[in-house]
mmCIF file of C-alpha atoms in Angstrom:
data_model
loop_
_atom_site.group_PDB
_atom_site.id
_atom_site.type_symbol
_atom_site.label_atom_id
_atom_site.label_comp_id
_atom_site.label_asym_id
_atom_site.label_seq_id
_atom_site.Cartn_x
_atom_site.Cartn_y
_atom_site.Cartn_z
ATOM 1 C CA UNK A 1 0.000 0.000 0.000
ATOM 2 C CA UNK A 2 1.560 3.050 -1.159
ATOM 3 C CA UNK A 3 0.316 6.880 -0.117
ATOM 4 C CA UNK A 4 -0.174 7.369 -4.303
ATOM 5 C CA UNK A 5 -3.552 7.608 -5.504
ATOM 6 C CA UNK A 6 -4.915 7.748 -2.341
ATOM 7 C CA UNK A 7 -5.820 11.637 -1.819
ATOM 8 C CA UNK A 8 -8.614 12.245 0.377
ATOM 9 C CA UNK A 9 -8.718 15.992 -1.091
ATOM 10 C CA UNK A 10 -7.516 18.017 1.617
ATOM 11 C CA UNK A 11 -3.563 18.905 2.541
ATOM 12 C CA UNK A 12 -2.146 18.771 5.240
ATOM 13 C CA UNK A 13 0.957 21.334 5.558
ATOM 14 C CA UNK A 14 2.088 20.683 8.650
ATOM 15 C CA UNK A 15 2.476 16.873 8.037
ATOM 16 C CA UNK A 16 5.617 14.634 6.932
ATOM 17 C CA UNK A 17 6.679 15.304 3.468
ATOM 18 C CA UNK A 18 5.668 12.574 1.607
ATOM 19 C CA UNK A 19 2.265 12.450 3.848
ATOM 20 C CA UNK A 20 0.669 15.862 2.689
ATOM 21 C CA UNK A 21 -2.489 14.191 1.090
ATOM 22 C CA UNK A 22 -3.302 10.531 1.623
ATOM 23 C CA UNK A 23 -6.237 9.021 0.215
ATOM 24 C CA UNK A 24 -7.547 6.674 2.838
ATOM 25 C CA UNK A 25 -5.582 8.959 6.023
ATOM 26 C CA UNK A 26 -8.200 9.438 8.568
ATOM 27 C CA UNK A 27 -6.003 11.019 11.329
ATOM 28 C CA UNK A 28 -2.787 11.351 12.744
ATOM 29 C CA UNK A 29 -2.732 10.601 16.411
ATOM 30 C CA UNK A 30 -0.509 11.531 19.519
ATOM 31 C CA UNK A 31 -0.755 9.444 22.982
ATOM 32 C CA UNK A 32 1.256 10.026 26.144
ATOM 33 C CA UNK A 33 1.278 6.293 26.736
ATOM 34 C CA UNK A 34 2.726 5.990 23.272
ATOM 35 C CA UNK A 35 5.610 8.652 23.384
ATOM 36 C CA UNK A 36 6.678 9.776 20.459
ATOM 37 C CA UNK A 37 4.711 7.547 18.475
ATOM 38 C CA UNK A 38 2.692 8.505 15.506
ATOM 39 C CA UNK A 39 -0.157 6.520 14.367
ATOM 40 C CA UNK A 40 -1.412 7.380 11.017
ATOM 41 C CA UNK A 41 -4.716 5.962 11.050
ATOM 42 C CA UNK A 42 -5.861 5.191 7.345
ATOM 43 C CA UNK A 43 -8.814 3.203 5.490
ATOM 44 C CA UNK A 44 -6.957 0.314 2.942
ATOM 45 C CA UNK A 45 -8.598 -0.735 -0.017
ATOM 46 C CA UNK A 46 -7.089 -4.084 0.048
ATOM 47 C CA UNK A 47 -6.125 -6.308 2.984
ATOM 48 C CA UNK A 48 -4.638 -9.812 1.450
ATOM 49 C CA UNK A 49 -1.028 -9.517 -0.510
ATOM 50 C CA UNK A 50 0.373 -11.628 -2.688
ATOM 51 C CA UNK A 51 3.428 -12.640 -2.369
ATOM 52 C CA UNK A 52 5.867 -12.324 -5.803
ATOM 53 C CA UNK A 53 6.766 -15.698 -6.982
ATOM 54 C CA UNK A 54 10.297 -14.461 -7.159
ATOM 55 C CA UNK A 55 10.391 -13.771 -3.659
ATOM 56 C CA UNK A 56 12.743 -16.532 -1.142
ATOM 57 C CA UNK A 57 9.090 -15.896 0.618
ATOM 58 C CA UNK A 58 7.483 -19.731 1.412
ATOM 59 C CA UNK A 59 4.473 -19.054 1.189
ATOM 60 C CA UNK A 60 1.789 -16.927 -1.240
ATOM 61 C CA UNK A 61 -0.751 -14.687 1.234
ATOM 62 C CA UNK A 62 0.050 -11.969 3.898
ATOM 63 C CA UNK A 63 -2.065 -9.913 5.637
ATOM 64 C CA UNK A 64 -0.398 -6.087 7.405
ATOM 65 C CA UNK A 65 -2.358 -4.959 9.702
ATOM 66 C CA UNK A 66 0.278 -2.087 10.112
ATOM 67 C CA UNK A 67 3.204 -0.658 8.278
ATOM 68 C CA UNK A 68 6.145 0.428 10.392
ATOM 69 C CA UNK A 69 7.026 -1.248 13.844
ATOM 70 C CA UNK A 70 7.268 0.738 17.344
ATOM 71 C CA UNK A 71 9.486 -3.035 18.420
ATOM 72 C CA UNK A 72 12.562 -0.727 17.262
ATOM 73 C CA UNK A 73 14.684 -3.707 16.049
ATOM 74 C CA UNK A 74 17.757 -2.657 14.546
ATOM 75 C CA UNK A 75 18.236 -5.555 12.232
ATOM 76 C CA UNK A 76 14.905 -5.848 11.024
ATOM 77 C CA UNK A 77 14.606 -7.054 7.197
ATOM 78 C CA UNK A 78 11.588 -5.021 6.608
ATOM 79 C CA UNK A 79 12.999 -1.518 7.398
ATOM 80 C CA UNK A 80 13.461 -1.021 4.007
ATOM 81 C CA UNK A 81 9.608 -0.946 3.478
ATOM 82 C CA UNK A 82 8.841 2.321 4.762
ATOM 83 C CA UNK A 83 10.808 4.533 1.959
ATOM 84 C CA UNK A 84 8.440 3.423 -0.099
ATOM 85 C CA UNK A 85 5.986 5.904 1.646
ATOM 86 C CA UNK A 86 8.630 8.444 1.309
ATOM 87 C CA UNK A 87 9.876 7.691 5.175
ATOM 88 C CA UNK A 88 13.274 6.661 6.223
ATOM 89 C CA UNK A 89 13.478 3.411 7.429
ATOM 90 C CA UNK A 90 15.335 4.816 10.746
ATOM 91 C CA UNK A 91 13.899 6.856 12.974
ATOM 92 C CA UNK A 92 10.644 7.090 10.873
ATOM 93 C CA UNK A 93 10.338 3.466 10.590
ATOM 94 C CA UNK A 94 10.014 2.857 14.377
ATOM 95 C CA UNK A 95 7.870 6.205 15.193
ATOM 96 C CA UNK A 96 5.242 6.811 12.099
ATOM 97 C CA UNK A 97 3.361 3.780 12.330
ATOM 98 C CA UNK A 98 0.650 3.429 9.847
ATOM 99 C CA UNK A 99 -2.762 1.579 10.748
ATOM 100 C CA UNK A 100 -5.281 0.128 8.887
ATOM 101 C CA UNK A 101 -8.371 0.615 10.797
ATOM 102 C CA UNK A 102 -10.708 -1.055 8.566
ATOM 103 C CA UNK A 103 -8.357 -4.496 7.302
ATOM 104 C CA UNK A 104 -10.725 -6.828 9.101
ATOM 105 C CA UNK A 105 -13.745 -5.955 7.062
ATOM 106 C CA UNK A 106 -11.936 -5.563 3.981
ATOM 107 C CA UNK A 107 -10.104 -9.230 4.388
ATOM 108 C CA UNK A 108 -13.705 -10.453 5.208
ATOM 109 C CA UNK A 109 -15.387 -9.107 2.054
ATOM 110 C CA UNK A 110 -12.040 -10.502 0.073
ATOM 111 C CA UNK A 111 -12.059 -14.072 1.800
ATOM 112 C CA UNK A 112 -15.367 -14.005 1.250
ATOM 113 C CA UNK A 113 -15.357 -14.042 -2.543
ATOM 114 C CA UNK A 114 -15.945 -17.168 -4.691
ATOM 115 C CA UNK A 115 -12.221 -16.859 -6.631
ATOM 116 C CA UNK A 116 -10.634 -17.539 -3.598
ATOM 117 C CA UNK A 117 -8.809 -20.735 -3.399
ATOM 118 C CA UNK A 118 -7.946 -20.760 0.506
ATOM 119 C CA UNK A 119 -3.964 -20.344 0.493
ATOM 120 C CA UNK A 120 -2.533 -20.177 4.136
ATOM 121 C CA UNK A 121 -1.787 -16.414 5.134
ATOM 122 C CA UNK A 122 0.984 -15.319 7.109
ATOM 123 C CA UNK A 123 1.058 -12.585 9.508
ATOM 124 C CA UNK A 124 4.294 -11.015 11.362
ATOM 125 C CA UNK A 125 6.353 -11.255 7.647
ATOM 126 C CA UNK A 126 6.640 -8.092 7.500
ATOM 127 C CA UNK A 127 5.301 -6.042 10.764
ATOM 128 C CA UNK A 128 4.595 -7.300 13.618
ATOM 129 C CA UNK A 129 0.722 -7.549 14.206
ATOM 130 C CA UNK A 130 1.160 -7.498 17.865
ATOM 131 C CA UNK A 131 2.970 -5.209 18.183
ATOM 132 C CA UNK A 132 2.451 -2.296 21.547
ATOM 133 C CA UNK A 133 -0.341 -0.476 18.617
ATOM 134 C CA UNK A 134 -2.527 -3.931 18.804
ATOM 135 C CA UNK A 135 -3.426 -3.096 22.281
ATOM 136 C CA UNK A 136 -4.855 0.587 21.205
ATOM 137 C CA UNK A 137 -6.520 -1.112 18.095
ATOM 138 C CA UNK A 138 -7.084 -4.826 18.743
ATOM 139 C CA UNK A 139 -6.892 -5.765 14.707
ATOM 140 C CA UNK A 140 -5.689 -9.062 15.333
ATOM 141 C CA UNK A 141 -9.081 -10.465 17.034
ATOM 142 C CA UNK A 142 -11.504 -9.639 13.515
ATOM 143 C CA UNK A 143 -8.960 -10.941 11.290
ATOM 144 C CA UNK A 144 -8.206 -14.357 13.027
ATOM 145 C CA UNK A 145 -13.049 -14.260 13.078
ATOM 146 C CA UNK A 146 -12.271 -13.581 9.255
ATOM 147 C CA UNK A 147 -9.595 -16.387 8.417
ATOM 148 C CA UNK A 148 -11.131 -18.621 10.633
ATOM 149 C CA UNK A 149 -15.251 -18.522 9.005
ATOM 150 C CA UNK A 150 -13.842 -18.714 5.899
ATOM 151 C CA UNK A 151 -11.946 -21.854 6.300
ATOM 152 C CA UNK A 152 -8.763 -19.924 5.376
ATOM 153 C CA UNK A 153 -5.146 -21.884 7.365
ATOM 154 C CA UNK A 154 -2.719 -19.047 8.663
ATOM 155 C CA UNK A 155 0.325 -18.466 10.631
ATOM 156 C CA UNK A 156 1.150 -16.079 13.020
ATOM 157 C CA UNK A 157 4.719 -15.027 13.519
ATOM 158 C CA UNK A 158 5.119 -12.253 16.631
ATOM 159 C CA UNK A 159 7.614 -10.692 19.128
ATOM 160 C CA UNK A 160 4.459 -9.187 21.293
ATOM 161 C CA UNK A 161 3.279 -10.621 24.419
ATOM 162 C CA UNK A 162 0.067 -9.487 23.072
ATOM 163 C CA UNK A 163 -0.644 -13.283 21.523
ATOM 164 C CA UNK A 164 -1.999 -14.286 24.897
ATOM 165 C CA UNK A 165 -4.844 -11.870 25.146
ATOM 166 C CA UNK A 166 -6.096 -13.852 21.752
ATOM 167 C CA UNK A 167 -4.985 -17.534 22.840
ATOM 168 C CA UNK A 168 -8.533 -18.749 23.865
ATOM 169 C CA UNK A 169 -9.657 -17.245 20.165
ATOM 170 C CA UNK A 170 -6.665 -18.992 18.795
ATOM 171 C CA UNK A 171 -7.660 -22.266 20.434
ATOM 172 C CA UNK A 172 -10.596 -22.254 19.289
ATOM 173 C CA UNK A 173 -9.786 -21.458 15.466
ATOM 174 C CA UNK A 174 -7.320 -24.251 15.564
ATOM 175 C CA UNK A 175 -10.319 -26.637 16.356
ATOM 176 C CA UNK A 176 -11.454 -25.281 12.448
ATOM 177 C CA UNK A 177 -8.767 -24.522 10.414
ATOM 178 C CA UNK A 178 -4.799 -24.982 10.520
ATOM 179 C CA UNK A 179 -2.985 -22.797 12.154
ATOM 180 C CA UNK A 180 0.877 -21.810 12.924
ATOM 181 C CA UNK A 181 2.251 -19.889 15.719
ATOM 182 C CA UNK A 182 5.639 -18.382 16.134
ATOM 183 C CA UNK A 183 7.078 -16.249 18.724
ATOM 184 C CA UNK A 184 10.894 -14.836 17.639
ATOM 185 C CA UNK A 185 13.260 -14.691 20.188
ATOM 186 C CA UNK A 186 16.672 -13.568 18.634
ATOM 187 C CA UNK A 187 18.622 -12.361 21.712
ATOM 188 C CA UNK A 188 18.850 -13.922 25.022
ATOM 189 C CA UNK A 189 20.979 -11.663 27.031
ATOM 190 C CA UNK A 190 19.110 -8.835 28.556
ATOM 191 C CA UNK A 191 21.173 -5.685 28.283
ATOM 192 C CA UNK A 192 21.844 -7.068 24.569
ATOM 193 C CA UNK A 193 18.529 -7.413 24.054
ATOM 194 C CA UNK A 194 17.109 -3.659 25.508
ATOM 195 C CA UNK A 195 19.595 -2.165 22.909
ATOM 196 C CA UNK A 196 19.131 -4.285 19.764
ATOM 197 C CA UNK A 197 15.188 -4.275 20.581
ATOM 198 C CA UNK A 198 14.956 -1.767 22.331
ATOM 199 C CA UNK A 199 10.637 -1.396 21.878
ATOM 200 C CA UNK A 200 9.693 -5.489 22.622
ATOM 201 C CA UNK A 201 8.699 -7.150 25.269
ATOM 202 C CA UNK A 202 11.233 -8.793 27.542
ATOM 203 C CA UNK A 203 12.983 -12.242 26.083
ATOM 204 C CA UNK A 204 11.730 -13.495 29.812
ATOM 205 C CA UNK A 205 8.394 -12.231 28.834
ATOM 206 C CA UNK A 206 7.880 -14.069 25.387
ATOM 207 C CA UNK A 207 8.837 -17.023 26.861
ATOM 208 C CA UNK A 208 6.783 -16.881 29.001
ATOM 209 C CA UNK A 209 4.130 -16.846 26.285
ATOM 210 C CA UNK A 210 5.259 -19.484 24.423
ATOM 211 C CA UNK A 211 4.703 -21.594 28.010
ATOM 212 C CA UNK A 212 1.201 -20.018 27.859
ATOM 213 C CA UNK A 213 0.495 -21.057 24.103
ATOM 214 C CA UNK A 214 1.824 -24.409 24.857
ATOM 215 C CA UNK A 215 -0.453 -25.061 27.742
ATOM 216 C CA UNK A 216 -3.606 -23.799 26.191
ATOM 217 C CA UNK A 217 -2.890 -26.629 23.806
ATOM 218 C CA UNK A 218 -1.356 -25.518 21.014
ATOM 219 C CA UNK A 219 1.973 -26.193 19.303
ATOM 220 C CA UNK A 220 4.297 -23.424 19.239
ATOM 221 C CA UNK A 221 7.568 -23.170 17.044
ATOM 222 C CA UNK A 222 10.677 -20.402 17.972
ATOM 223 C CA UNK A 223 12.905 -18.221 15.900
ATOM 224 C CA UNK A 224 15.806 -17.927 16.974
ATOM 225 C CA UNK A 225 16.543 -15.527 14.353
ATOM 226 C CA UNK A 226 18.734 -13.987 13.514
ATOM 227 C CA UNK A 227 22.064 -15.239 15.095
ATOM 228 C CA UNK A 228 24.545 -12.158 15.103
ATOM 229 C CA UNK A 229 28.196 -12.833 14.492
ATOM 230 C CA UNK A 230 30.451 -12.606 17.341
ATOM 231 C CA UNK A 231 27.150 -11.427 19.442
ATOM 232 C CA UNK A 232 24.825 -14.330 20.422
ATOM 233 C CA UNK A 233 26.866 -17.600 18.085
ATOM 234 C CA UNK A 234 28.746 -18.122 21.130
ATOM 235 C CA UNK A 235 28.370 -21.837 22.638
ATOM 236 C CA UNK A 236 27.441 -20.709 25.584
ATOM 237 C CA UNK A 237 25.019 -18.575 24.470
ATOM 238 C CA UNK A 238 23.420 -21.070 22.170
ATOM 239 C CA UNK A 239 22.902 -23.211 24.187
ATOM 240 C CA UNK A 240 21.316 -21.361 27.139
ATOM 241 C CA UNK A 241 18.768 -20.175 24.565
ATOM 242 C CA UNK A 242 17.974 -23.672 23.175
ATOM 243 C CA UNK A 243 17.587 -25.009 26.973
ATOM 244 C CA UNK A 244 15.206 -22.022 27.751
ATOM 245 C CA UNK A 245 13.553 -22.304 24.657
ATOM 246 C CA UNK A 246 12.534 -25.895 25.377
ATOM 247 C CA UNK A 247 12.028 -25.016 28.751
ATOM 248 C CA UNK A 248 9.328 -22.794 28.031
ATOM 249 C CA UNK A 249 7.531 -25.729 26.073
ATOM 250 C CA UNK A 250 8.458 -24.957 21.948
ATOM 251 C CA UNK A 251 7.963 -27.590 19.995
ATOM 252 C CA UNK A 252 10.321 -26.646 17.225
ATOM 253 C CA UNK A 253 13.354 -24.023 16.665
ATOM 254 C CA UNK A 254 14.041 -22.411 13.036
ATOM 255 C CA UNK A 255 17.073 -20.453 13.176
ATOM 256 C CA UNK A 256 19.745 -18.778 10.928
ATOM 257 C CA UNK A 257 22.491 -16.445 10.794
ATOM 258 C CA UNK A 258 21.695 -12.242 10.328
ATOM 259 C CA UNK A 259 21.306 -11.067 7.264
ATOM 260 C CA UNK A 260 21.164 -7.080 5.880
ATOM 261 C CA UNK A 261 19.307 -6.413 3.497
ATOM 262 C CA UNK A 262 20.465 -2.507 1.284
ATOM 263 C CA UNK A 263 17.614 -0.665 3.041
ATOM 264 C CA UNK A 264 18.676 -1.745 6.916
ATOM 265 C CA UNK A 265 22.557 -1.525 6.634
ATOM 266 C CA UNK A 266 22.888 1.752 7.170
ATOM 267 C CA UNK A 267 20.588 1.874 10.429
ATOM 268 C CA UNK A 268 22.439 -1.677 11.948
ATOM 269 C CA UNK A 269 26.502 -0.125 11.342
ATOM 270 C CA UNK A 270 25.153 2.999 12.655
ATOM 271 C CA UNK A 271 23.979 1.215 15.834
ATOM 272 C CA UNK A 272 27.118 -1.319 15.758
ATOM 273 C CA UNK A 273 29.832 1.673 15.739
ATOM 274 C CA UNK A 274 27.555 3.651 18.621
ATOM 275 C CA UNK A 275 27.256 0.209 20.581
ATOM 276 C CA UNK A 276 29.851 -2.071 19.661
ATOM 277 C CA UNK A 277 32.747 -0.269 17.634
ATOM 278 C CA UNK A 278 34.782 -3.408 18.198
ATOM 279 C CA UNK A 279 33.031 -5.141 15.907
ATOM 280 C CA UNK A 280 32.510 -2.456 12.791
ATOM 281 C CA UNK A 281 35.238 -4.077 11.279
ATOM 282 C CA UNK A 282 34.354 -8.004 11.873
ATOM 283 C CA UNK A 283 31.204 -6.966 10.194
ATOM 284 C CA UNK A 284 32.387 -5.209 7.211
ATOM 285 C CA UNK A 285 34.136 -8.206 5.972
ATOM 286 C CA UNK A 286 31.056 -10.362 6.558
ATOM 287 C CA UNK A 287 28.439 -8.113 5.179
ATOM 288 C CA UNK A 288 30.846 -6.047 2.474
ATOM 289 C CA UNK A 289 29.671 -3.749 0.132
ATOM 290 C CA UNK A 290 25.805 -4.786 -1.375
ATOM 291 C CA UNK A 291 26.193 -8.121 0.708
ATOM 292 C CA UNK A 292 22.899 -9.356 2.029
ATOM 293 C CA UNK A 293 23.948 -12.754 3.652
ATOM 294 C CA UNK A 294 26.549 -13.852 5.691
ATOM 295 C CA UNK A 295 29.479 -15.708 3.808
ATOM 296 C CA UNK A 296 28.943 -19.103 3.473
ATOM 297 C CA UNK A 297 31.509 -20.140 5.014
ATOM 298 C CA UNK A 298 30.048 -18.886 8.383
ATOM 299 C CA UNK A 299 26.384 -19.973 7.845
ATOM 300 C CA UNK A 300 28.604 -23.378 7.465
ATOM 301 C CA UNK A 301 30.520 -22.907 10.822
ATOM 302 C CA UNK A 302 27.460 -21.850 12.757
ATOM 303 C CA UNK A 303 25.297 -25.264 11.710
ATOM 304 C CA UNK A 304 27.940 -27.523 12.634
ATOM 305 C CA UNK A 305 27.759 -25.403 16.130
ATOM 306 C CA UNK A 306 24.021 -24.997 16.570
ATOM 307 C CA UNK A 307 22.851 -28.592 15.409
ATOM 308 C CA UNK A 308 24.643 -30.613 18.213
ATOM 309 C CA UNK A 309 22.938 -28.300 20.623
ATOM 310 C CA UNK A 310 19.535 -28.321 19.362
ATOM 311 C CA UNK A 311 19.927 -32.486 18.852
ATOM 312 C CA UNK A 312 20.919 -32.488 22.921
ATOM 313 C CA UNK A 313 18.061 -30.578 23.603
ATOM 314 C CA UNK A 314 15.528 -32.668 22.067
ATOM 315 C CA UNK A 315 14.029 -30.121 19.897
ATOM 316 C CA UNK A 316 12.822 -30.254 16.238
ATOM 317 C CA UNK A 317 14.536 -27.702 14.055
ATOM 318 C CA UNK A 318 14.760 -26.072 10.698
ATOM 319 C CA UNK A 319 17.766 -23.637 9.255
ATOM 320 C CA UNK A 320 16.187 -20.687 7.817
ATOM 321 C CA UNK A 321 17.882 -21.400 4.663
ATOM 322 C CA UNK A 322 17.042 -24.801 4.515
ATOM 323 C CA UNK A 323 13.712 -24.717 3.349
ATOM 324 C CA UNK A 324 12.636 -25.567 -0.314
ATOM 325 C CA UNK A 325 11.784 -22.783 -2.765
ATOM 326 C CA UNK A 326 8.706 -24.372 -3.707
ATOM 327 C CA UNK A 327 6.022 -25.610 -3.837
ATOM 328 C CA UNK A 328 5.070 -22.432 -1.233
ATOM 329 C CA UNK A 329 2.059 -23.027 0.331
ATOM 330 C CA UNK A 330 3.658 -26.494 2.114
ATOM 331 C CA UNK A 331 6.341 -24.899 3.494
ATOM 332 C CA UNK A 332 4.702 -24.746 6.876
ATOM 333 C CA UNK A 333 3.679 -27.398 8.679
ATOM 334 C CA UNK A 334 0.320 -26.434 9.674
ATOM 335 C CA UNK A 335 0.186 -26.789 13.926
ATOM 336 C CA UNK A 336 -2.662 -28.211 15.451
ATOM 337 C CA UNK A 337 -3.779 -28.955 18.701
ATOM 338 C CA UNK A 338 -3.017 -31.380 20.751
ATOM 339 C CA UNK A 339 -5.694 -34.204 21.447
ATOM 340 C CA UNK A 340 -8.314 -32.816 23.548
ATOM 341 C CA UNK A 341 -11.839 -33.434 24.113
ATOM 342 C CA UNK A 342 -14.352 -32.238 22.081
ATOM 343 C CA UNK A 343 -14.707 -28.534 22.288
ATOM 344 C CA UNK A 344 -18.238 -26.824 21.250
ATOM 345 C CA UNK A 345 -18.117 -25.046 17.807
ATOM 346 C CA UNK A 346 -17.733 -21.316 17.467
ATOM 347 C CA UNK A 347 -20.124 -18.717 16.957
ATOM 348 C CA UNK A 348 -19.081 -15.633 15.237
#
């Protein structure tokens, strides 16, 4: 969704450049429990994306309920994103958050149509949908009603804590359709952590929501994702994180090493010489010039660590880059309850 061809007829001067006249903007807001957050508050036209076939993308469908993420990660792939709306993906990207107020109905009235074929939709590959926002404008709840009465399977990948307030939704759902849940959990070490991610919830905290995921019934998978070079590949390290991930009751673990995509470097080596100058260097000859991925020789070096550990621990696992191209829409094991009694259907 781009802010082209989408003028609602008046301008505003006094807002971003870029942002002046916005078909679909319905207001701007300002909280105090959201400091210095913008939410741009806007009416899409279309809810369900399809994914190029070109993409390294596994599957077809996504759903965003919002474009720009107040979670603050540095390395996030999907910084890149916001320029497209004439915003940096710095600064801008983790303060002008754009909503779509209306993407439940719209996904409804789409799912709804006889041309659809049912394709699993993912949500988190982009923004996170539970992200702090979700609390102000609880998205998630209509569009898990609208995947759910249309028979459509879908996959939820978060960071937000926010997952539990929809769990006994979620259960339900998963008695009707298939459905995948994911909670990432890249950085284990807490001061680490508060400066790489500086806007998510605790690593303690999404644990502690996988545990709660996994004891309402459902499966739940990790990413541990990505694994930073000379920051969290560590043994020891590892393998703390694969005992508290199993711990906290995952079923599964898909990791793999960082990778930079052109429209995050510059906001990652900005935060690496501020935070860890030591490094700048280490990570110029990994990631040099247009790099995107680590060499191969270290993706190499960090399986034949990681895979021992995640063996001992008795966990299933995946490496990011493991995964088939195609055929897309099997890439993900759909994740269904475990065997339960009968549970009464839903009403919607």
């Amino acid at each position: 969704m781009r802010w082209q061809g989408q003028e609602l007829g008046v301008a505003d001067t006094a807002a971003l450049p870029g942002m002046e006249t916005m078909d679909g903007l319905v207001r701007s807001v300002t909280t105090p429990e959201f400091a210095g957050i913008t939410f741009h508050e806007v009416l899409c036209k279309s809810a369900l994306n399809r994914v190029p076939v070109q993409s390294r993308m596994l599957f077809e469908w996504t759903v965003n309920p919002y474009r720009g993420c107040s979670h603050a990660c540095v390395y996030c792939f999907a910084r890149g994103t916001h320029t497209y709306l004439d915003l940096d993906g710095g600064r801008d990207f983790d303060t002008q958050v754009v909503v779509k107020v209306n993407v439940a109905e719209v996904l409804q009235r789409e799912l709804s149509r006889g041309s659809w074929e049912h394709g699993q939709v993912n949500l988190g590959t982009n923004t996170d949908p539970y992200q702090r926002a979700e609390g102000r404008y609880a998205l998630m709840p209509g569009i898990i009603d609208a995947l759910t009465t249309s028979g459509t399977p879908f996959a939820i990948l978060t960071k937000g804590t926010l997952l539990r307030r929809d769990l006994p939704r979620l259960t339900e759902a998963a008695e009707h359709v298939d459905i995948s849940i994911a909670m990432s959990i890249a950085v284990f070490d807490d001061t680490l952590q508060e400066s790489i991610e500086p806007g998510t919830p605790t690593t303690a905290a999404r644990l502690a929501t996988v545990r709660a995921a996994a004891d309402a019934g459902l499966r739940v998978r990790v990413f541990l994702m990505p694994i930073l070079p000379h920051l969290t590949d560590s043994m020891e390290l590892l393998d703390d994180a694969l005992s508290r991930i199993r711990a906290a009751g995952a079923s599964e673990v898909v990791w793999g090493a960082l990778h930079l995509r052109a429209g995050v470097k510059p906001w990652f080596f900005e935060w690496l010489e501020r935070e860890r100058p030591e490094l700048v260097s280490s990570y110029r000859g990994l990631f040099p010039g247009v790099s995107t991925y680590a060499p191969k020789g270290y993706r190499q070096w960090l399986a034949k660590r990681i895979r021992p550990l995640i063996a001992a621990h008795g966990l299933r696992a995946r490496a990011d880059e493991d995964a088939p191209e195609m055929p897309r829409r099997s890439s993900l094991t759909p994740v269904r309850l475990v065997q339960r009694p009968p549970q009464p259907a839903m009403l919607f």
